[in-house]
Coordinates of C-alpha atoms in Angstrom, one line a residue:
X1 CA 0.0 0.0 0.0
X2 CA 2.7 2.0 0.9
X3 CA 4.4 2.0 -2.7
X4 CA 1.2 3.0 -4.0
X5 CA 1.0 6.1 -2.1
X6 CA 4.5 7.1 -3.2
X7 CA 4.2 6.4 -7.0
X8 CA 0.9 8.7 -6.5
X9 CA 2.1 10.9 -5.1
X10 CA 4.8 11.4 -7.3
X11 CA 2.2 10.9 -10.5
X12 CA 0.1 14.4 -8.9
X13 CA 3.6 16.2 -8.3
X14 CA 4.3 15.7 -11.9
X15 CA 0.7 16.2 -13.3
X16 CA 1.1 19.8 -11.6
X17 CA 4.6 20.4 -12.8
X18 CA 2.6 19.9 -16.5
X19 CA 0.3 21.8 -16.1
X20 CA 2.1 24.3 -14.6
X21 CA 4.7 24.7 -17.6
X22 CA 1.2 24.4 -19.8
X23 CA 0.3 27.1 -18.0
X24 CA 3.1 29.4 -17.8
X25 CA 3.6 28.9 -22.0
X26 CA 2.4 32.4 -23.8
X27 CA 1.4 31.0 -27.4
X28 CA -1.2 28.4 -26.1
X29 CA -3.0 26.2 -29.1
X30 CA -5.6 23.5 -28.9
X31 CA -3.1 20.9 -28.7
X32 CA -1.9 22.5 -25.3
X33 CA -5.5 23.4 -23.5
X34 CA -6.0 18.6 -24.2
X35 CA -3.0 18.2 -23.1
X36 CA -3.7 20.3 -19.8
X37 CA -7.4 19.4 -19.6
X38 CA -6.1 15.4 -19.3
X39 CA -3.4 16.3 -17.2
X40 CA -5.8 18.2 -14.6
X41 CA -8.4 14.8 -14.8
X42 CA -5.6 12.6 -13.8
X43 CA -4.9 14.4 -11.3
X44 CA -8.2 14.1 -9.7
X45 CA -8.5 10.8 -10.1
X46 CA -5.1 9.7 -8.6
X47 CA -5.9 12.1 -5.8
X48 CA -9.3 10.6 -5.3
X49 CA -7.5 7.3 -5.1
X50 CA -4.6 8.9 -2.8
X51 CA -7.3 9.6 -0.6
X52 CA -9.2 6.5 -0.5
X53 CA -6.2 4.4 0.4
X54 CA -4.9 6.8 2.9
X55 CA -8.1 7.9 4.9
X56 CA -10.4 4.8 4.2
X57 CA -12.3 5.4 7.8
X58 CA -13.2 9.2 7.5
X59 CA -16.8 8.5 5.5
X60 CA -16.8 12.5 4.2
X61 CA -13.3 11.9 2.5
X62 CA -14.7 8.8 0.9
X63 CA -17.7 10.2 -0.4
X64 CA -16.2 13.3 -2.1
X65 CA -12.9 10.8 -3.5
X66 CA -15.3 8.4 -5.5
X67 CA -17.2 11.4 -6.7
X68 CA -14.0 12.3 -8.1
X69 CA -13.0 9.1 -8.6
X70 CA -15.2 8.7 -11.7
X71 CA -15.4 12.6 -12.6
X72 CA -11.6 12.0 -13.4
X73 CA -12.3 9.2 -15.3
X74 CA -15.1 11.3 -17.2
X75 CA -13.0 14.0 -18.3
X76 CA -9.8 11.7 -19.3
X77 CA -11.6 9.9 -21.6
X78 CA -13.1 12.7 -23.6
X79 CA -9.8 14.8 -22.9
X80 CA -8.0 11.8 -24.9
X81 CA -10.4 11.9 -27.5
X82 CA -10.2 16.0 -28.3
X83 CA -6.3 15.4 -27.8
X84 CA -5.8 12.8 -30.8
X85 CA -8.7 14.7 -33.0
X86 CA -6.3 17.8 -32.2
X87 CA -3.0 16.1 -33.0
X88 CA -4.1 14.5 -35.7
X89 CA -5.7 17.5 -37.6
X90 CA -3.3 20.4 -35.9
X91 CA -6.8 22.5 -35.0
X92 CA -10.3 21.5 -35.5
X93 CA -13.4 23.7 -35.7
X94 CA -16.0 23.2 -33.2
X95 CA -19.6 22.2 -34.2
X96 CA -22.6 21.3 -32.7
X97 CA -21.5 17.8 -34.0
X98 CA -18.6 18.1 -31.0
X99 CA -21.1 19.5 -28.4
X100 CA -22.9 16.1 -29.2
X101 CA -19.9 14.5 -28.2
X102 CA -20.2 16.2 -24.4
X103 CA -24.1 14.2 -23.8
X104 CA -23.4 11.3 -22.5
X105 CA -20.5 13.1 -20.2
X106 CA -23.0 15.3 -18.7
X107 CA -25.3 13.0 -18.1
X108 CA -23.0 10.7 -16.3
X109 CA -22.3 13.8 -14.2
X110 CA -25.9 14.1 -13.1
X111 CA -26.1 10.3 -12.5
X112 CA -23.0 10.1 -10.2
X113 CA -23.8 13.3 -8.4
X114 CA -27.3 11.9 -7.6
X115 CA -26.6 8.2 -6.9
X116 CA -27.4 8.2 -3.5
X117 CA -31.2 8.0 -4.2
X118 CA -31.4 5.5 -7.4
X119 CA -27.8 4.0 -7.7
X120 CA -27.8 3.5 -11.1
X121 CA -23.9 4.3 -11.4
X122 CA -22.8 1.6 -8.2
X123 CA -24.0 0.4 -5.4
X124 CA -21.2 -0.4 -3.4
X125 CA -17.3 1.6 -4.8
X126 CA -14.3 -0.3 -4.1
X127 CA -10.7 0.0 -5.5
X128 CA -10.8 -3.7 -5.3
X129 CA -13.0 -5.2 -8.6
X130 CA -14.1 -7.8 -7.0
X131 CA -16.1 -6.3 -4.1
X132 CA -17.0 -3.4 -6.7
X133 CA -20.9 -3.7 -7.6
X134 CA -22.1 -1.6 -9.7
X135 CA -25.0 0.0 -11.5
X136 CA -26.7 -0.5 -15.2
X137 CA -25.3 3.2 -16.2
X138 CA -21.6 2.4 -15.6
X139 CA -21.6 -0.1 -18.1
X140 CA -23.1 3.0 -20.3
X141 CA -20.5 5.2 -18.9
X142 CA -16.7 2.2 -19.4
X143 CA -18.4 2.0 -23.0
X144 CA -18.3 5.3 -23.3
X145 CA -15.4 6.1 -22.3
X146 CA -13.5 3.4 -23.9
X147 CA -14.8 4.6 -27.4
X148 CA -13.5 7.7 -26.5
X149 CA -10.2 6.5 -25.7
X150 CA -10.2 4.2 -28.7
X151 CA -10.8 6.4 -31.3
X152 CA -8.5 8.7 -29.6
X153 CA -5.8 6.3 -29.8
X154 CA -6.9 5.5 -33.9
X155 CA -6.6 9.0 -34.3
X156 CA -2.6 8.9 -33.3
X157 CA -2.7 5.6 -35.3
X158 CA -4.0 7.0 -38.4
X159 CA -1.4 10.1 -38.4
X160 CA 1.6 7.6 -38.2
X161 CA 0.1 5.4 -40.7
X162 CA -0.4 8.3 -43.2
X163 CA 3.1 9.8 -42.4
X164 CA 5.3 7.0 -42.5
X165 CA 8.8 7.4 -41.1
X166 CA 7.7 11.3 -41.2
X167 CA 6.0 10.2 -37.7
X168 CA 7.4 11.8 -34.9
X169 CA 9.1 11.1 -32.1
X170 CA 7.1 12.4 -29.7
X171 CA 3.7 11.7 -31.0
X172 CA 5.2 7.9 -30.7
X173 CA 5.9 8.2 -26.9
X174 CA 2.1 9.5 -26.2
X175 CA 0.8 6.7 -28.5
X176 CA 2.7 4.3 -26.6
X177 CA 2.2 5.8 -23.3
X178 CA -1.7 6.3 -23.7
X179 CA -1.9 2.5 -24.8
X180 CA -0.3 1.1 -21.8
X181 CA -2.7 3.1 -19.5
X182 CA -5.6 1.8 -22.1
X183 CA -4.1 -2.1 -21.6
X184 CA -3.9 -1.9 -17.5
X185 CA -7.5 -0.1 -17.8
X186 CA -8.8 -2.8 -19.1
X187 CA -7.7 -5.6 -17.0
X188 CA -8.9 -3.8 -14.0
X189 CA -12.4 -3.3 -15.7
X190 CA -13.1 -6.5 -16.7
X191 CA -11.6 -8.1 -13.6
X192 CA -8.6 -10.2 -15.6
X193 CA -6.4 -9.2 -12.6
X194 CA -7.7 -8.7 -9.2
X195 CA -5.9 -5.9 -8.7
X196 CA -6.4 -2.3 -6.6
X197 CA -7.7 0.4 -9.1
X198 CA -4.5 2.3 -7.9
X199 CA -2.6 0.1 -10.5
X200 CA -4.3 1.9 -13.3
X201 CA -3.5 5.3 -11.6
X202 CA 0.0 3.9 -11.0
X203 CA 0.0 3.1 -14.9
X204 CA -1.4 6.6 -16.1
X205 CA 1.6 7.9 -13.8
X206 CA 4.0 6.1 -15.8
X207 CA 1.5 7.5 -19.1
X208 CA 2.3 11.1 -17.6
X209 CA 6.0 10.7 -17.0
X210 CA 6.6 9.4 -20.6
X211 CA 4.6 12.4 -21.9
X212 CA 6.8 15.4 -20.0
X213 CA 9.6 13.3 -21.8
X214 CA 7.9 14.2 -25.1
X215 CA 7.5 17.6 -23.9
X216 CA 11.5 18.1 -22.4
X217 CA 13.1 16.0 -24.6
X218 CA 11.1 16.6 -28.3
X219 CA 9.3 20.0 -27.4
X220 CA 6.3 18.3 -27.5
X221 CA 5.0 22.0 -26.4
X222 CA 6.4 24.0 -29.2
X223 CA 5.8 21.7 -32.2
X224 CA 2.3 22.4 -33.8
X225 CA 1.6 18.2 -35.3
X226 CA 0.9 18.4 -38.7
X227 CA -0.2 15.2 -41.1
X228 CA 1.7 15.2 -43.9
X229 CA -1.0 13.7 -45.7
X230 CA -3.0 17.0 -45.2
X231 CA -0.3 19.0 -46.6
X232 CA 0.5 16.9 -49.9
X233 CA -3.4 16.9 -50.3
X234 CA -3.0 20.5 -50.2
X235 CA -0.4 20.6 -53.0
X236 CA -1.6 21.0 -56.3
X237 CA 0.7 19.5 -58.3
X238 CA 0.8 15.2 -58.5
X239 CA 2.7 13.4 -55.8
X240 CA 3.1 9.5 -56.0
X241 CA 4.8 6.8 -54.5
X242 CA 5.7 3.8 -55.6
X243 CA 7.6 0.8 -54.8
X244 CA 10.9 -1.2 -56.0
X245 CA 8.8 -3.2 -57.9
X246 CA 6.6 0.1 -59.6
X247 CA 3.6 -0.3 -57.5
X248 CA 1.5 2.5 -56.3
X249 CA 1.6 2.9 -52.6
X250 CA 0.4 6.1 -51.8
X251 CA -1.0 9.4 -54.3
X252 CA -2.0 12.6 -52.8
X253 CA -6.0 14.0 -54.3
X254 CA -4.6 15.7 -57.3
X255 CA -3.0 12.5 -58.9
X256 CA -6.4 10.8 -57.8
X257 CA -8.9 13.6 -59.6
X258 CA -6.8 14.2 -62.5
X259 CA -5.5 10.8 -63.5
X260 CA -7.7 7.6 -64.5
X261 CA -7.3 4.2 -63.2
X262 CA -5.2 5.5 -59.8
X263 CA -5.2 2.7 -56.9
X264 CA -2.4 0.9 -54.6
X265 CA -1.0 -2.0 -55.6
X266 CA -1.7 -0.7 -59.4
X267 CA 1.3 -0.5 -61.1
X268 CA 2.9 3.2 -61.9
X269 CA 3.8 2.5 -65.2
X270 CA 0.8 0.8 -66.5
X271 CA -1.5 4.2 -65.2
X272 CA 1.1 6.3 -67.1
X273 CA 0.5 4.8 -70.2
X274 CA -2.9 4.7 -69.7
X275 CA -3.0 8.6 -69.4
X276 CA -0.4 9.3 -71.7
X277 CA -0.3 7.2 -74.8
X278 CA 2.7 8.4 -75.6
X279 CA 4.5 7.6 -72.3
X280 CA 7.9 5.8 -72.7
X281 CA 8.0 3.4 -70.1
X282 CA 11.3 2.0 -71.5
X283 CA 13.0 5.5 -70.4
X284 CA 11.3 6.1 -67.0
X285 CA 12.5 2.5 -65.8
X286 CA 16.2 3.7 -67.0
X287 CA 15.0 7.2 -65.5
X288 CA 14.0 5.5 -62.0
X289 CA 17.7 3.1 -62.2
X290 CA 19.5 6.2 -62.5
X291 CA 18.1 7.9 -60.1
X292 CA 18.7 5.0 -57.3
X293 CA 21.9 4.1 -58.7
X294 CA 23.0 8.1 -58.7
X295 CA 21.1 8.7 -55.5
X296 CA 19.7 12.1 -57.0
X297 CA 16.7 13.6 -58.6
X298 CA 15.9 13.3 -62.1
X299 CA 13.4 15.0 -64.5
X300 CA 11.5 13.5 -67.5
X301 CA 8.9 15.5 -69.8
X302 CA 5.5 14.2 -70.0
X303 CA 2.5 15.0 -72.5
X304 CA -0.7 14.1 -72.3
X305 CA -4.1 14.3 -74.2
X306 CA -6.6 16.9 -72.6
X307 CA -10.0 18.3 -74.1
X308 CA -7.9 21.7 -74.3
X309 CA -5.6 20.2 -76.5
X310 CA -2.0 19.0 -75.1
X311 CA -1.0 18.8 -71.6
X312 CA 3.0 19.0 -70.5
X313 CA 3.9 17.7 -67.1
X314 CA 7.5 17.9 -65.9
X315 CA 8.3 14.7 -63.3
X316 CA 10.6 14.9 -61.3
X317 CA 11.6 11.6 -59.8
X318 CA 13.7 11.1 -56.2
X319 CA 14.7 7.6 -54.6
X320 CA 13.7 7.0 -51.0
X321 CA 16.6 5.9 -49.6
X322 CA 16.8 4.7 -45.5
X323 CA 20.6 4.3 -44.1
X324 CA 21.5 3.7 -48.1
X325 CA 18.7 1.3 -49.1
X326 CA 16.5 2.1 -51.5
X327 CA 12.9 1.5 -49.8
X328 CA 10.6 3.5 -53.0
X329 CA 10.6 6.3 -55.2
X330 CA 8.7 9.2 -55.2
X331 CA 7.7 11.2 -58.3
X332 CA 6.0 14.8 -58.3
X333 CA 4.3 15.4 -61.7
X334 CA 4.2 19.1 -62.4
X335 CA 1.9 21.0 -65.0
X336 CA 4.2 23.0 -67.1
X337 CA 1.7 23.4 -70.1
X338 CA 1.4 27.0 -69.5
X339 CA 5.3 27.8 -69.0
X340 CA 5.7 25.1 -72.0
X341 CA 3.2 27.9 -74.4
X342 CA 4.7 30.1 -73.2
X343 CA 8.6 29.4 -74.1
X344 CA 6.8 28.3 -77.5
X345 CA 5.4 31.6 -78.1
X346 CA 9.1 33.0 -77.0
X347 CA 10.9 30.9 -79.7
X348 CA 7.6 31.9 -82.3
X349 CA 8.6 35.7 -81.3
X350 CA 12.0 35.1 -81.9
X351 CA 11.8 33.6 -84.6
X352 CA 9.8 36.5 -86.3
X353 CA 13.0 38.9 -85.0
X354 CA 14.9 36.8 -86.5
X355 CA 13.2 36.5 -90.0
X356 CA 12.6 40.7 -89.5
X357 CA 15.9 41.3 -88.8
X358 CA 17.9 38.9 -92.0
X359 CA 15.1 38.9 -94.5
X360 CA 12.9 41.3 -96.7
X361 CA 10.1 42.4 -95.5
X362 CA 8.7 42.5 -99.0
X363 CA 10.0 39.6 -100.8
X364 CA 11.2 37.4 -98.1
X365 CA 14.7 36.8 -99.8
X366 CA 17.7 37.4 -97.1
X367 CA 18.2 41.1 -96.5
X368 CA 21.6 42.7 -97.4
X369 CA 22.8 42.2 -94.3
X370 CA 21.9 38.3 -94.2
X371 CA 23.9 38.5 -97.1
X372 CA 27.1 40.5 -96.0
X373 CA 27.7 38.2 -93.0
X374 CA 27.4 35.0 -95.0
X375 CA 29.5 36.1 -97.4
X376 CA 31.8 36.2 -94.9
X377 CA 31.2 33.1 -93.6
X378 CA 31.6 31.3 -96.8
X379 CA 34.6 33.4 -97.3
X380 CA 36.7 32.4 -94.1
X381 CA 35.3 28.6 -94.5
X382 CA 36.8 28.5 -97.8
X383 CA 40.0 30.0 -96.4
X384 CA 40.1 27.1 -93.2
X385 CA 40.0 24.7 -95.4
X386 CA 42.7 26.5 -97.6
X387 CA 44.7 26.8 -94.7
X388 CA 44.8 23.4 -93.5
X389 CA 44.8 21.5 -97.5
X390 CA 48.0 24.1 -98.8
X391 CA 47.9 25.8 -102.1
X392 CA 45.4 24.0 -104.3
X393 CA 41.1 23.1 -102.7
X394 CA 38.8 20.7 -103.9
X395 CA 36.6 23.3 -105.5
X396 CA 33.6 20.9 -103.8
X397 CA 34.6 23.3 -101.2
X398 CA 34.8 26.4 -102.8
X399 CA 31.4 28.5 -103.7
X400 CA 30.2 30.9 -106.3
X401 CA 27.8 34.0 -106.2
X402 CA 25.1 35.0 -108.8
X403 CA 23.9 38.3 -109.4
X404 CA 20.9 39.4 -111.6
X405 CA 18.7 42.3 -112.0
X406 CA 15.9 42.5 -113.8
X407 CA 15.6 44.2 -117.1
X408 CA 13.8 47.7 -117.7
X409 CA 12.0 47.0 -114.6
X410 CA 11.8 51.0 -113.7
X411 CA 9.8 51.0 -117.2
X412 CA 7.6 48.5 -115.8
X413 CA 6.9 50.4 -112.7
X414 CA 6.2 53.2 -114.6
X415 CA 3.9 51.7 -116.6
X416 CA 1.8 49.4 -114.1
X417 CA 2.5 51.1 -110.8
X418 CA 4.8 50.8 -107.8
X419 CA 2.2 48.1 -106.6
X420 CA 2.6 46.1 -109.5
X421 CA 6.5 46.2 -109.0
X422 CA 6.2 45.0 -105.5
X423 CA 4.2 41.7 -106.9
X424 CA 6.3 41.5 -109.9
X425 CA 9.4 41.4 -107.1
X426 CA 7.8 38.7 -105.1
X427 CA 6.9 36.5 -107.8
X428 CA 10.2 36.6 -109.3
X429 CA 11.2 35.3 -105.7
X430 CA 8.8 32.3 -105.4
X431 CA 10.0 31.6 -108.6
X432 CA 13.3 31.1 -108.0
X433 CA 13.7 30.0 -105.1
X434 CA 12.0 26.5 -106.9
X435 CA 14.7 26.1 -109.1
X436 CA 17.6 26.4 -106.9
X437 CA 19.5 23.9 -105.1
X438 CA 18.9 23.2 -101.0
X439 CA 22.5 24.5 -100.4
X440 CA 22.1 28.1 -102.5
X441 CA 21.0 31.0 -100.6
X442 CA 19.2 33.6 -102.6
X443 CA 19.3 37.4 -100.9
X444 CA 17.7 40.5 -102.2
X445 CA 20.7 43.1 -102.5
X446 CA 19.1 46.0 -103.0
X447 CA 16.1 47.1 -105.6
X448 CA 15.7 45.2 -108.5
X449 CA 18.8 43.6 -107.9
X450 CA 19.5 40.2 -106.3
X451 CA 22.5 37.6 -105.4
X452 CA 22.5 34.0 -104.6
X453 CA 25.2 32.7 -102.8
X454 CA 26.0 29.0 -104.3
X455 CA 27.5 26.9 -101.2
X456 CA 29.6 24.0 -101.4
X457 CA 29.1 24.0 -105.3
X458 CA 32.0 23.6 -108.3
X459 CA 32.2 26.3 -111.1
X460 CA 30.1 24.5 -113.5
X461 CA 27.4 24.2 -111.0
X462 CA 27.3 27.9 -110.5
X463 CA 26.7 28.5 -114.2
X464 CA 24.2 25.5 -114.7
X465 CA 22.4 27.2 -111.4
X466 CA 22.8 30.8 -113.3
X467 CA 21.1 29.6 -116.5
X468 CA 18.1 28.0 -114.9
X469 CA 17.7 31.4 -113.5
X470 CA 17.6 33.1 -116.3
X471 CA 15.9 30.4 -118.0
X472 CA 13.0 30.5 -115.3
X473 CA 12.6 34.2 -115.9
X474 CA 12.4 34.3 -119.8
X475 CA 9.8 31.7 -119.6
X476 CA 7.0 32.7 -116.8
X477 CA 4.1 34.3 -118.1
X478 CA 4.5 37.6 -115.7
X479 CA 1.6 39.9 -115.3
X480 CA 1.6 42.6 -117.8
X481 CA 4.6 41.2 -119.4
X482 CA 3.5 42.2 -122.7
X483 CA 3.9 46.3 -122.2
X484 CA 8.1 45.5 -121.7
X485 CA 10.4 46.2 -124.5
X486 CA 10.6 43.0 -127.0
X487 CA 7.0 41.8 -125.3
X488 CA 8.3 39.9 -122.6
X489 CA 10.0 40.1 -119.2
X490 CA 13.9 39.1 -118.7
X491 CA 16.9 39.0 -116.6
X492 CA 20.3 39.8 -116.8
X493 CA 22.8 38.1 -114.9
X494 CA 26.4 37.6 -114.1
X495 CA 28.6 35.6 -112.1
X496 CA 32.0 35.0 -110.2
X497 CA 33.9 31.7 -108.6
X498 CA 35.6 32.0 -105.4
X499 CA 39.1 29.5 -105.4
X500 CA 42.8 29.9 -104.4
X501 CA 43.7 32.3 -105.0
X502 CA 41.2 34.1 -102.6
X503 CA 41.1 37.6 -102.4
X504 CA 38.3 39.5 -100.2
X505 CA 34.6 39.9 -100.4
X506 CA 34.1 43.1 -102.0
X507 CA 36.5 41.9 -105.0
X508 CA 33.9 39.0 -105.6
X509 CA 31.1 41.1 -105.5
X510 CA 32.4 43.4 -107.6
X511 CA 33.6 40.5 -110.0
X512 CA 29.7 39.7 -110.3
X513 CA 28.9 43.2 -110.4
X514 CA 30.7 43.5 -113.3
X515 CA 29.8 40.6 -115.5
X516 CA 25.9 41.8 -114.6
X517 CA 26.9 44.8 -116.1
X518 CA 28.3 43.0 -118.9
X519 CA 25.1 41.2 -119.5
X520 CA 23.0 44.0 -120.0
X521 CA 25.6 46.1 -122.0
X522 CA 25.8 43.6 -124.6
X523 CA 22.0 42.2 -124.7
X524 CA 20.1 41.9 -121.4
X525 CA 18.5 38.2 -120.8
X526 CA 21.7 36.5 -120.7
X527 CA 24.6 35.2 -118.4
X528 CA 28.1 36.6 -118.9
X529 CA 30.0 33.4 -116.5
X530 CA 33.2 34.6 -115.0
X531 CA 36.2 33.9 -117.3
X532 CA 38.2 34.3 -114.5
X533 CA 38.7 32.5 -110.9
X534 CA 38.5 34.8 -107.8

């Protein structure tokens, strides 16, 4: 008996020391006012207890100790309850669906308080369960308050099931602490030991020193319990994670509303390809290897069919790995359709700065400039490849430029109209751009004038490309052909070969220049070739 008064004793000590530092924290949340409402019900019912052991003659100390003998009991039960909804959801709102919750509490209030005249709670109290008899609303009242205490006790469960090894520590001490005073309950109750009911006080005395452990040790006090579950439910992009041998253990909602066929034990490739038909599931399994292998995060690109069109999701997929064994692998599936159009509509934009800044805005040839720098270019290729070969090039190497200009085309404008010219100008583009090679580059240089820059090509190329040019002219049927001279519309052009040994590009040019100038001096609609190599 004695050892029972000490470990009680000790138990109220340290239920006040709790409640105290509870008491004495500034930033109080809901978690803290369960904690102190459980700790203040223990510690009436082990003093109730303290006091029927120690004063077991003295009939007014025995009346007002099993009074609070069961309001303790009461007020645990439903304190445990509140304490694991708390923990379990961080805060809850109260409802009238709560305030149901506090009926049968109050109502076994009113029966114990008024026993004396119908003894429907006991008959006869006694620590000892065997000389215990008892009324037909106690067993009302241990269901109750085991229900309580169980589903108090799921709660805790459900938040380490749903966070894994994310659990913490000191929600794992007040699980396993609330259970052993659940356990000893219950052999008391149901008279498996025969035992004084100051074992189970004994017990929730060992439940309260493993708690301000928790508290001292893990800061039990200053940690607001959050289920991770709640938070990647929150998160609106997909979270999955699957196991070593690609099935689905756990998906937060937004991979369950947005994909089809989502379940445990499914397998994470097979719902891939079932919601994107394109999905290589050859290169995710090399993706997922190199990820465990590497111990890092990699990304893969995902597109899927939507009613909108397309879909892009970027997944990002990181191994699980526990003391340097892999135990799953998580992927996050991000939306990046919008940042995807986006950088689509950049590359569109630049594009069209490109195409504004090297071509014509009228003809859509290459601009002078275009031409200028790839003049250049072809110009210091040609004189790499000199460099490294010695004196004498494969003239495969070498190029050739063209330039032509059309014949009495101010005439033509003059007659028809500056509108007409600009078509005329086009046309003669589309035109000419069918007959030449993939390789030749054709550039407006300035008026009625243009040059073609024949890459990679040998000197008889350049003339056979020179004279389909012209050819393609003489023979189009041009609008409002007829009011030229000689009834029909023509080009004259001339030409110039760049080999060993080179010189610059204005001395090409004005090689080309020159022959066109030729052409027209000594007929127009011909090609004067250059009789001489660069």
């Amino acid at each position: 008996m004695f050892v029972y008064q000490v470990l009680l004793v000790v138990s109220i000590l340290l239920m006040l020391v709790l409640i105290s530092l509870i008491a004495l924290k500034n930033k109080k949340r809901q978690i803290h006012y369960a904690v102190m409402v459980i700790a203040i019900s223990l510690f009436i019912w082990n003093t109730s207890v303290l006091c029927l052991i120690s004063y077991p003659g003295t009939p007014w100390i025995v009346t007002v100790s099993e009074k609070m003998y069961f309001t303790g009991i009461i007020f645990v039960s439903l304190a445990t309850l509140f304490t694991g909804l708390i923990f379990a959801q961080t805060r809850i709102r109260f409802s009238w669906k709560h305030a149901l919750l506090l009926i049968v509490p109050v109502i076994s209030l009113v029966v114990l308080f008024t026993n004396a005249y119908h003894h429907f709670f006991y008959t006869t109290f006694s620590l000892i369960p065997s000389e215990q008899d008892f009324g037909f609303y106690y067993t009302i009242h241990t269901v109750y308050s085991y229900l309580c205490i169980g589903i108090g006790l799921v709660c805790f469960l459900n938040f380490a099931v749903k966070n894994y090894g994310f659990f913490s520590k000191q929600a794992i001490l007040i699980f396993s602490a609330l259970l052993i005073s659940l356990i000893a309950d219950s052999f008391s109750t149901f008279h498996i030991f025969n035992w004084s009911a100051a074992v189970e006080n004994v017990v929730f005395s060992v439940t309260i020193i493993i708690i301000i452990l928790a508290m001292v040790k893990y800061k039990f006090l200053s940690v607001v319990p959050i289920a991770l579950q709640k938070v990647v439910d929150i998160i609106s992009d997909v979270y999955v994670v699957f196991s070593e041998d690609d099935e689905i253990i756990d998906f937060n909602h937004a991979f369950e509303m947005t994909w089809s066929g989502v379940s445990r034990k499914t397998g994470i490739r097979a719902v891939m390809k079932l919601n994107c038909p394109d999905f290589d599931a050859e290169k995710f399994g090399c993706l997922v290897s190199q990820a465990i292998r590497e111990q890092t995060k990699v990304s893969m690109e995902i597109s899927r069919p939507s009613s909108d069109g397309v879909k892009y999701y970027l997944g990002e997929i990181t191994p699980v790995m526990v003391k340097g064994s892999h135990v799953g692998t998580i992927i996050l599936i991000k939306d990046i359709t919008e940042q995807k159009r986006n950088l689509e509509e950049v590359i569109r934009l630049n594009e069209k700065l490109q195409s504004l800044a090297t071509k014509d805005w009228l003809t859509q040839a290459y601009n002078r400039y275009f031409f200028d720098e790839r003049l250049e270019q072809e110009i210091e290729r040609v004189g790499k490849i000199q460099a490294k070969g010695g004196e004498t090039i494969n003239t495969d190497y070498s190029f050739g430029l063209i330039m032509f200009d059309i014949d009495y085309f101010k005439i033509y404008n003059d007659l028809n109209g500056h509108q007409a010219g600009d078509e005329l100008l086009q046309t003669i583009v589309n035109i000419v751009k069918e007959v030449l090679f993939s390789n030749d580059i054709l550039c407006r240089y300035g008026g009625e004038e243009f040059a073609v820059i024949c890459c990679h090509t040998k000197a008889k190329g350049v003339e056979i490309a020179a004279e389909k040019i012209k050819k393609t002219v003489e023979t189009y049927e041009f609008k409002y052909q007829h009011t030229q001279p000689e009834g029909n519309l023509t080009i004259s052009v001339g030409t110039a070969y760049y080999a060993p040994p080179c010189f610059n590009k204005n001395d090409l040019i004005q090689k080309a220049d020159q022959n066109l100038y030729l052409s027209k001096k000594t007929g127009r609609n011909k090609v004067v070739f250059d009789d001489m190599q660069i």
